Amino acid sequence: MREGPISLMQLGQSDWLSWIFFIMFIMMMQFYASRLQAQIWISEISRALSKLEEYSNDSARKFVEEASKYGRSQDEIRTMFEKVRGFFLIEPVTLDPYGAIKRMEHLLNVMRSHLNATMMEIAPKADGWKRSNLRDQMAGALTLDMIYRIIRHYFILGRKTQNLIYIAQIQMLLPEIMRIAKAYWKAGDAFRLGIPIGDGIGPLVALRLIGNAEPSEIAENILGAEVEIEGRKVMVVKAKGPGSEVGRPGLAIERLVEGREGKVSLIVTIDAASKLEGEPTAEIAEGIGAAIGDPGPEKYKIEEVATKYGIPLHAIVIKEDHLDAITSMGEEIARSADEVIKRVKAIIGSKTMPGDFVIVAGIGNTMGVGNKMGGA
Amino acid sequence: MSDGKKKVPYGFYIIWVLSLAGILIISTVFLYLGLSNLKEITGESFLNIIMGIAGLGIAAKVGYDMFKARISLKEEAFEVLTELLCVICGEKILREFKEGDYVGKVSEDVCPKCQSSPSIVAIYSRTPKGKEKRY
Ligand SMILES: [Zn+2]
């Protein structure tokens, strides 16, 4: 008789206790949820960071390994590489925009010759072709190093301050950052082996148009060859291959037009352009203007000289993911060259008369793409 | 070429498997306790069932993550191909890319039909659907 109420009371007590624990647990979760979230994100960033470090170190190691085949020891190259790490270009002031393009052009020229001189020291025995590939392989490794440093900066800042904003920002950008980093990491191998990259579709089309014609140098690392297309004299311009080179197409077009005192009927530029998500790779689009993705000076020169003489500017772009542009050229992009050539011919046929002079420029990195068919 | 990628962190795997097993055991115990007391529904048995289900859910998620990670650690398929065309007889040859190849080059290869030297007309990477390219 006495046991009944007691056992009931005991049961009620343990029931109460578990409810109290449960509610306390929920409250604690509420209280610590943001802390916990921050911790989860921090560990995610930390994992990504070690992956980034791996990418960065791996591409630097591969660069040193590859460069050491051309006259210097790995230790010497490593020291020189450490010196170039953190290399930067300070963009010119645009507060007073007068001459900003000229100043930018000057800075880019200085940077190019500086990097080339550095490569000369790092790989004295490499030929020009290999040296430019090495230079851009190094540029990829430097970019990865930069990405790693920036992410590390925000990671340490976020961990130090426990500021959810810092952490959340990085965590949300992480998938895209990792995608870019991976592309740069893969690009290293393409540059090491000299495989054409997606950006090379412009020069590839130019090479197809040049065929067996004999090219000659027009401007720094830019070649041109005159061919006949449907009765028009067409000067086809591309960067000097097969090393990793974009050259100065703007300067070349300016010289060509000035050399003919403006007697040019049409300028067509062909370049890879970044596609929107959802658009098919290697989709071809036509438009007006200069299709060229340089920091400014080259595009400026083309627009300037075309405006001066009233030459129509037509553009053909081949759409691709901006990460495809720096890694090996995909089959569908390479195959699109035939269709681009058809489009070029159609534009020339409809916009000019037989006997006219036309400039067609294949813009982009010419790595792995030669200068004429069946020859160098 | 991607030696850096092949390092599988074994310690990480062991921790993963152990925690997965732990969660599984604990959640089954909870579920058992909850279900065996089901005759009289008390707060405790209700709580046990919830804990058990949540635990199983977490275990499923951890297992799925592990499965996914294993897949991504597998070697990625890729190939870079060089397409050659013999100008004399029009024979097309497709082979793997070799260092030193570039579009427009007269290759050292020999045309199987007429023994002359074919030219390289295209170099591209081919990636099977759903795979990532390696270069
Ligand atoms: Zn043949």
mmCIF file of N, CA and C in Angstrom, chain A residues 11 14-15 18-19 22 47 51 54 58 61-62 66 70 129-130 182 185-187 189-190 192-196 204 207-208 242 324 327-331 334-335 368-376, chain B residues 1-7 12 40 42-47 50-51 76 79-81 83 87 92 94 97-106 119-127 132-135:
data_model
loop_
_atom_site.group_PDB
_atom_site.id
_atom_site.type_symbol
_atom_site.label_atom_id
_atom_site.label_comp_id
_atom_site.label_asym_id
_atom_site.label_seq_id
_atom_site.Cartn_x
_atom_site.Cartn_y
_atom_site.Cartn_z
ATOM 1 N N LEU A 11 8.529 8.065 -10.388
ATOM 2 C CA LEU A 11 8.394 8.096 -11.837
ATOM 3 C C LEU A 11 8.191 9.540 -12.312
ATOM 4 N N SER A 14 11.530 11.529 -12.226
ATOM 5 C CA SER A 14 12.500 11.303 -13.302
ATOM 6 C C SER A 14 11.959 11.899 -14.605
ATOM 7 N N ASP A 15 10.656 11.855 -14.761
ATOM 8 C CA ASP A 15 10.043 12.449 -15.932
ATOM 9 C C ASP A 15 10.326 13.952 -15.958
ATOM 10 N N SER A 18 14.001 14.710 -16.776
ATOM 11 C CA SER A 18 14.413 14.605 -18.183
ATOM 12 C C SER A 18 13.869 15.775 -18.986
ATOM 13 N N TRP A 19 12.674 16.241 -18.629
ATOM 14 C CA TRP A 19 12.142 17.412 -19.335
ATOM 15 C C TRP A 19 13.004 18.643 -19.076
ATOM 16 N N PHE A 22 16.076 18.356 -21.009
ATOM 17 C CA PHE A 22 15.775 18.574 -22.434
ATOM 18 C C PHE A 22 15.660 20.072 -22.731
ATOM 19 N N ARG A 47 39.874 23.675 -43.497
ATOM 20 C CA ARG A 47 40.108 22.552 -44.401
ATOM 21 C C ARG A 47 40.404 23.064 -45.811
ATOM 22 N N LYS A 51 43.855 22.869 -48.258
ATOM 23 C CA LYS A 51 43.790 22.464 -49.660
ATOM 24 C C LYS A 51 44.445 23.536 -50.547
ATOM 25 N N GLU A 54 48.061 23.358 -50.277
ATOM 26 C CA GLU A 54 48.542 22.223 -51.050
ATOM 27 C C GLU A 54 48.651 22.590 -52.536
ATOM 28 N N ASP A 58 52.150 22.852 -54.362
ATOM 29 C CA ASP A 58 52.341 21.888 -55.441
ATOM 30 C C ASP A 58 52.696 22.589 -56.750
ATOM 31 N N ARG A 61 56.186 23.926 -56.501
ATOM 32 C CA ARG A 61 57.162 22.834 -56.589
ATOM 33 C C ARG A 61 57.328 22.382 -58.047
ATOM 34 N N LYS A 62 56.189 22.261 -58.741
ATOM 35 C CA LYS A 62 56.264 21.828 -60.132
ATOM 36 C C LYS A 62 56.988 22.854 -60.985
ATOM 37 N N GLU A 66 60.365 22.093 -63.008
ATOM 38 C CA GLU A 66 60.416 22.258 -64.460
ATOM 39 C C GLU A 66 61.510 23.249 -64.862
ATOM 40 N N TYR A 70 66.541 23.874 -66.970
ATOM 41 C CA TYR A 70 67.119 24.817 -67.930
ATOM 42 C C TYR A 70 68.237 25.669 -67.340
ATOM 43 N N TRP A 129 60.400 30.063 -76.555
ATOM 44 C CA TRP A 129 59.116 29.380 -76.460
ATOM 45 C C TRP A 129 58.906 28.812 -75.050
ATOM 46 N N LYS A 130 59.896 28.024 -74.620
ATOM 47 C CA LYS A 130 59.781 27.396 -73.313
ATOM 48 C C LYS A 130 59.774 28.454 -72.203
ATOM 49 N N LYS A 182 41.463 25.615 -58.090
ATOM 50 C CA LYS A 182 41.684 24.331 -58.739
ATOM 51 C C LYS A 182 42.028 24.533 -60.211
ATOM 52 N N TRP A 185 45.512 25.634 -60.519
ATOM 53 C CA TRP A 185 46.390 24.499 -60.228
ATOM 54 C C TRP A 185 46.516 23.600 -61.465
ATOM 55 N N LYS A 186 45.375 23.334 -62.099
ATOM 56 C CA LYS A 186 45.404 22.501 -63.308
ATOM 57 C C LYS A 186 46.099 23.221 -64.451
ATOM 58 N N ALA A 187 45.901 24.543 -64.522
ATOM 59 C CA ALA A 187 46.509 25.324 -65.600
ATOM 60 C C ALA A 187 48.030 25.155 -65.575
ATOM 61 N N ASP A 189 49.816 22.569 -65.195
ATOM 62 C CA ASP A 189 50.233 21.430 -66.018
ATOM 63 C C ASP A 189 50.114 21.744 -67.500
ATOM 64 N N ALA A 190 49.055 22.475 -67.868
ATOM 65 C CA ALA A 190 48.889 22.849 -69.279
ATOM 66 C C ALA A 190 50.057 23.719 -69.725
ATOM 67 N N ARG A 192 53.035 23.845 -68.345
ATOM 68 C CA ARG A 192 54.272 23.063 -68.295
ATOM 69 C C ARG A 192 54.456 22.256 -69.574
ATOM 70 N N LEU A 193 53.349 21.679 -70.067
ATOM 71 C CA LEU A 193 53.441 20.824 -71.245
ATOM 72 C C LEU A 193 53.211 21.582 -72.551
ATOM 73 N N GLY A 194 52.733 22.829 -72.451
ATOM 74 C CA GLY A 194 52.482 23.607 -73.663
ATOM 75 C C GLY A 194 51.236 23.177 -74.417
ATOM 76 N N ILE A 195 50.201 22.753 -73.686
ATOM 77 C CA ILE A 195 48.935 22.370 -74.312
ATOM 78 C C ILE A 195 48.122 23.640 -74.583
ATOM 79 N N PRO A 196 47.491 23.764 -75.757
ATOM 80 C CA PRO A 196 46.668 24.951 -76.005
ATOM 81 C C PRO A 196 45.587 25.096 -74.937
ATOM 82 N N LEU A 204 43.984 30.134 -82.747
ATOM 83 C CA LEU A 204 43.775 28.901 -83.515
ATOM 84 C C LEU A 204 43.015 29.200 -84.815
ATOM 85 N N LEU A 207 45.354 30.946 -87.155
ATOM 86 C CA LEU A 207 46.278 29.999 -87.794
ATOM 87 C C LEU A 207 45.594 29.260 -88.935
ATOM 88 N N ARG A 208 44.360 28.829 -88.717
ATOM 89 C CA ARG A 208 43.610 28.132 -89.766
ATOM 90 C C ARG A 208 43.440 29.034 -90.987
ATOM 91 N N PRO A 242 54.850 28.988 -80.823
ATOM 92 C CA PRO A 242 53.834 28.305 -80.023
ATOM 93 C C PRO A 242 54.043 28.465 -78.520
ATOM 94 N N ASP A 324 37.627 27.467 -68.017
ATOM 95 C CA ASP A 324 38.039 26.700 -69.197
ATOM 96 C C ASP A 324 39.077 27.477 -69.988
ATOM 97 N N THR A 327 42.569 26.555 -68.742
ATOM 98 C CA THR A 327 42.991 25.149 -68.760
ATOM 99 C C THR A 327 42.883 24.611 -70.186
ATOM 100 N N SER A 328 43.360 23.380 -70.381
ATOM 101 C CA SER A 328 43.466 22.817 -71.735
ATOM 102 C C SER A 328 42.179 22.980 -72.544
ATOM 103 N N MET A 329 42.355 23.303 -73.809
ATOM 104 C CA MET A 329 41.204 23.586 -74.670
ATOM 105 C C MET A 329 40.337 22.348 -74.833
ATOM 106 N N GLY A 330 39.048 22.499 -74.566
ATOM 107 C CA GLY A 330 38.126 21.383 -74.707
ATOM 108 C C GLY A 330 37.835 21.091 -76.166
ATOM 109 N N GLU A 331 37.384 19.856 -76.417
ATOM 110 C CA GLU A 331 37.146 19.457 -77.797
ATOM 111 C C GLU A 331 36.113 20.347 -78.487
ATOM 112 N N ALA A 334 37.668 23.569 -79.593
ATOM 113 C CA ALA A 334 38.550 23.393 -80.751
ATOM 114 C C ALA A 334 37.721 23.182 -82.025
ATOM 115 N N ARG A 335 36.648 22.398 -81.895
ATOM 116 C CA ARG A 335 35.814 22.097 -83.068
ATOM 117 C C ARG A 335 35.065 23.342 -83.575
ATOM 118 N N GLY A 368 50.812 26.555 -77.689
ATOM 119 C CA GLY A 368 50.501 25.314 -78.383
ATOM 120 C C GLY A 368 49.911 25.517 -79.759
ATOM 121 N N VAL A 369 49.881 26.751 -80.216
ATOM 122 C CA VAL A 369 49.365 27.050 -81.547
ATOM 123 C C VAL A 369 50.488 27.726 -82.340
ATOM 124 N N GLY A 370 50.860 27.119 -83.451
ATOM 125 C CA GLY A 370 51.986 27.619 -84.257
ATOM 126 C C GLY A 370 51.606 28.831 -85.087
ATOM 127 N N ASN A 371 52.494 29.194 -86.016
ATOM 128 C CA ASN A 371 52.270 30.411 -86.787
ATOM 129 C C ASN A 371 51.853 30.165 -88.229
ATOM 130 N N LYS A 372 52.111 28.957 -88.738
ATOM 131 C CA LYS A 372 51.579 28.591 -90.053
ATOM 132 C C LYS A 372 51.435 27.085 -90.109
ATOM 133 N N MET A 373 50.553 26.628 -90.980
ATOM 134 C CA MET A 373 50.372 25.187 -91.084
ATOM 135 C C MET A 373 51.559 24.574 -91.806
ATOM 136 N N GLY A 374 52.030 23.484 -91.253
ATOM 137 C CA GLY A 374 53.162 22.797 -91.875
ATOM 138 C C GLY A 374 54.452 23.564 -91.738
ATOM 139 N N GLY A 375 54.700 24.170 -90.610
ATOM 140 C CA GLY A 375 55.951 24.876 -90.393
ATOM 141 C C GLY A 375 55.992 25.458 -89.008
ATOM 142 N N ALA A 376 56.997 26.306 -88.762
ATOM 143 C CA ALA A 376 57.158 26.879 -87.429
ATOM 144 C C ALA A 376 56.045 27.859 -87.133
ATOM 145 N N MET B 1 50.962 12.537 -61.901
ATOM 146 C CA MET B 1 51.268 13.961 -61.970
ATOM 147 C C MET B 1 50.653 14.724 -60.807
ATOM 148 N N SER B 2 49.679 14.097 -60.137
ATOM 149 C CA SER B 2 49.066 14.799 -59.013
ATOM 150 C C SER B 2 49.337 14.011 -57.743
ATOM 151 N N ASP B 3 50.651 13.806 -57.476
ATOM 152 C CA ASP B 3 51.033 12.996 -56.310
ATOM 153 C C ASP B 3 50.486 13.628 -55.037
ATOM 154 N N GLY B 4 50.454 14.963 -55.033
ATOM 155 C CA GLY B 4 49.965 15.693 -53.862
ATOM 156 C C GLY B 4 48.536 15.318 -53.516
ATOM 157 N N LYS B 5 47.807 14.833 -54.487
ATOM 158 C CA LYS B 5 46.378 14.597 -54.274
ATOM 159 C C LYS B 5 46.082 13.214 -53.709
ATOM 160 N N LYS B 6 47.039 12.318 -53.901
ATOM 161 C CA LYS B 6 46.742 10.926 -53.568
ATOM 162 C C LYS B 6 46.876 10.619 -52.086
ATOM 163 N N LYS B 7 47.498 11.515 -51.327
ATOM 164 C CA LYS B 7 47.680 11.276 -49.896
ATOM 165 C C LYS B 7 46.321 11.213 -49.215
ATOM 166 N N PHE B 12 42.087 10.456 -40.285
ATOM 167 C CA PHE B 12 40.805 11.097 -40.511
ATOM 168 C C PHE B 12 39.724 10.057 -40.751
ATOM 169 N N GLU B 40 3.359 2.516 -22.140
ATOM 170 C CA GLU B 40 2.847 3.731 -21.498
ATOM 171 C C GLU B 40 3.692 4.900 -21.987
ATOM 172 N N THR B 42 5.463 7.941 -21.957
ATOM 173 C CA THR B 42 5.918 8.963 -21.021
ATOM 174 C C THR B 42 6.792 9.928 -21.807
ATOM 175 N N GLY B 43 7.139 11.022 -21.170
ATOM 176 C CA GLY B 43 8.026 11.989 -21.819
ATOM 177 C C GLY B 43 9.352 11.361 -22.160
ATOM 178 N N GLU B 44 9.800 10.454 -21.270
ATOM 179 C CA GLU B 44 11.130 9.891 -21.447
ATOM 180 C C GLU B 44 11.203 9.010 -22.686
ATOM 181 N N SER B 45 10.257 8.130 -22.839
ATOM 182 C CA SER B 45 10.325 7.222 -23.994
ATOM 183 C C SER B 45 10.166 8.008 -25.289
ATOM 184 N N PHE B 46 9.327 9.041 -25.230
ATOM 185 C CA PHE B 46 9.136 9.914 -26.387
ATOM 186 C C PHE B 46 10.474 10.561 -26.774
ATOM 187 N N LEU B 47 11.141 11.082 -25.739
ATOM 188 C CA LEU B 47 12.441 11.726 -25.932
ATOM 189 C C LEU B 47 13.444 10.745 -26.524
ATOM 190 N N ILE B 50 12.870 10.213 -30.178
ATOM 191 C CA ILE B 50 13.340 11.363 -30.967
ATOM 192 C C ILE B 50 14.860 11.338 -31.095
ATOM 193 N N MET B 51 15.520 11.104 -29.949
ATOM 194 C CA MET B 51 16.992 11.062 -29.966
ATOM 195 C C MET B 51 17.484 9.979 -30.914
ATOM 196 N N GLU B 76 40.828 11.017 -61.659
ATOM 197 C CA GLU B 76 39.932 11.610 -62.638
ATOM 198 C C GLU B 76 40.367 11.202 -64.044
ATOM 199 N N GLU B 79 41.990 13.050 -71.044
ATOM 200 C CA GLU B 79 42.986 12.803 -72.068
ATOM 201 C C GLU B 79 43.167 14.055 -72.897
ATOM 202 N N VAL B 80 44.396 14.299 -73.305
ATOM 203 C CA VAL B 80 44.664 15.377 -74.237
ATOM 204 C C VAL B 80 45.100 14.707 -75.532
ATOM 205 N N LEU B 81 44.415 15.061 -76.596
ATOM 206 C CA LEU B 81 44.656 14.374 -77.856
ATOM 207 C C LEU B 81 45.263 15.308 -78.893
ATOM 208 N N GLU B 83 45.504 15.766 -82.990
ATOM 209 C CA GLU B 83 44.913 15.285 -84.230
ATOM 210 C C GLU B 83 45.857 15.645 -85.382
ATOM 211 N N VAL B 87 48.816 15.668 -95.374
ATOM 212 C CA VAL B 87 48.419 16.561 -96.482
ATOM 213 C C VAL B 87 48.426 15.828 -97.809
ATOM 214 N N LYS B 92 43.675 10.782 -91.491
ATOM 215 C CA LYS B 92 43.578 11.434 -90.180
ATOM 216 C C LYS B 92 44.098 10.492 -89.112
ATOM 217 N N LEU B 94 44.745 10.104 -84.829
ATOM 218 C CA LEU B 94 44.466 10.659 -83.511
ATOM 219 C C LEU B 94 45.358 9.942 -82.510
ATOM 220 N N PHE B 97 48.578 13.399 -76.718
ATOM 221 C CA PHE B 97 49.435 14.575 -76.809
ATOM 222 C C PHE B 97 50.828 14.256 -76.269
ATOM 223 N N LYS B 98 51.853 14.750 -76.973
ATOM 224 C CA LYS B 98 53.231 14.623 -76.490
ATOM 225 C C LYS B 98 53.800 16.019 -76.304
ATOM 226 N N GLU B 99 54.682 16.187 -75.309
ATOM 227 C CA GLU B 99 55.286 17.490 -75.092
ATOM 228 C C GLU B 99 56.027 17.899 -76.365
ATOM 229 N N GLY B 100 55.887 19.154 -76.763
ATOM 230 C CA GLY B 100 56.529 19.627 -77.983
ATOM 231 C C GLY B 100 55.574 19.724 -79.155
ATOM 232 N N ASP B 101 54.390 19.115 -78.999
ATOM 233 C CA ASP B 101 53.374 19.231 -80.048
ATOM 234 C C ASP B 101 52.811 20.640 -80.068
ATOM 235 N N TYR B 102 52.554 21.166 -81.249
ATOM 236 C CA TYR B 102 51.738 22.374 -81.353
ATOM 237 C C TYR B 102 51.019 22.378 -82.687
ATOM 238 N N VAL B 103 49.906 23.074 -82.711
ATOM 239 C CA VAL B 103 49.089 23.084 -83.927
ATOM 240 C C VAL B 103 49.873 23.762 -85.043
ATOM 241 N N GLY B 104 49.943 23.118 -86.189
ATOM 242 C CA GLY B 104 50.679 23.665 -87.328
ATOM 243 C C GLY B 104 52.016 22.988 -87.538
ATOM 244 N N LYS B 105 52.500 22.259 -86.525
ATOM 245 C CA LYS B 105 53.806 21.608 -86.610
ATOM 246 C C LYS B 105 53.769 20.411 -87.557
ATOM 247 N N VAL B 106 54.861 20.237 -88.308
ATOM 248 C CA VAL B 106 55.001 19.006 -89.081
ATOM 249 C C VAL B 106 55.549 17.964 -88.112
ATOM 250 N N SER B 119 50.820 16.764 -90.549
ATOM 251 C CA SER B 119 50.863 17.983 -89.733
ATOM 252 C C SER B 119 49.826 17.897 -88.620
ATOM 253 N N ILE B 120 50.117 18.602 -87.526
ATOM 254 C CA ILE B 120 49.155 18.643 -86.424
ATOM 255 C C ILE B 120 48.100 19.686 -86.751
ATOM 256 N N VAL B 121 46.827 19.281 -86.740
ATOM 257 C CA VAL B 121 45.770 20.228 -87.077
ATOM 258 C C VAL B 121 44.939 20.635 -85.865
ATOM 259 N N ALA B 122 45.019 19.873 -84.786
ATOM 260 C CA ALA B 122 44.261 20.252 -83.589
ATOM 261 C C ALA B 122 44.825 19.552 -82.358
ATOM 262 N N ILE B 123 44.728 20.237 -81.231
ATOM 263 C CA ILE B 123 45.071 19.640 -79.939
ATOM 264 C C ILE B 123 43.945 20.022 -78.985
ATOM 265 N N TYR B 124 43.371 19.045 -78.339
ATOM 266 C CA TYR B 124 42.274 19.357 -77.410
ATOM 267 C C TYR B 124 42.174 18.299 -76.336
ATOM 268 N N SER B 125 41.489 18.657 -75.255
ATOM 269 C CA SER B 125 41.278 17.665 -74.208
ATOM 270 C C SER B 125 39.860 17.132 -74.334
ATOM 271 N N ARG B 126 39.739 15.870 -74.068
ATOM 272 C CA ARG B 126 38.427 15.235 -74.136
ATOM 273 C C ARG B 126 38.130 14.698 -72.744
ATOM 274 N N THR B 127 37.020 15.116 -72.186
ATOM 275 C CA THR B 127 36.677 14.690 -70.840
ATOM 276 C C THR B 127 35.343 13.972 -70.868
ATOM 277 N N GLU B 132 36.010 15.474 -64.476
ATOM 278 C CA GLU B 132 36.692 16.761 -64.576
ATOM 279 C C GLU B 132 37.959 16.611 -65.382
ATOM 280 N N LYS B 133 38.360 17.676 -66.063
ATOM 281 C CA LYS B 133 39.625 17.567 -66.793
ATOM 282 C C LYS B 133 40.804 17.797 -65.857
ATOM 283 N N ARG B 134 41.938 17.258 -66.266
ATOM 284 C CA ARG B 134 43.049 17.297 -65.327
ATOM 285 C C ARG B 134 44.052 18.405 -65.595
ATOM 286 N N TYR B 135 44.082 18.897 -66.806
ATOM 287 C CA TYR B 135 45.039 19.966 -67.078
ATOM 288 C C TYR B 135 44.320 21.294 -67.203
#
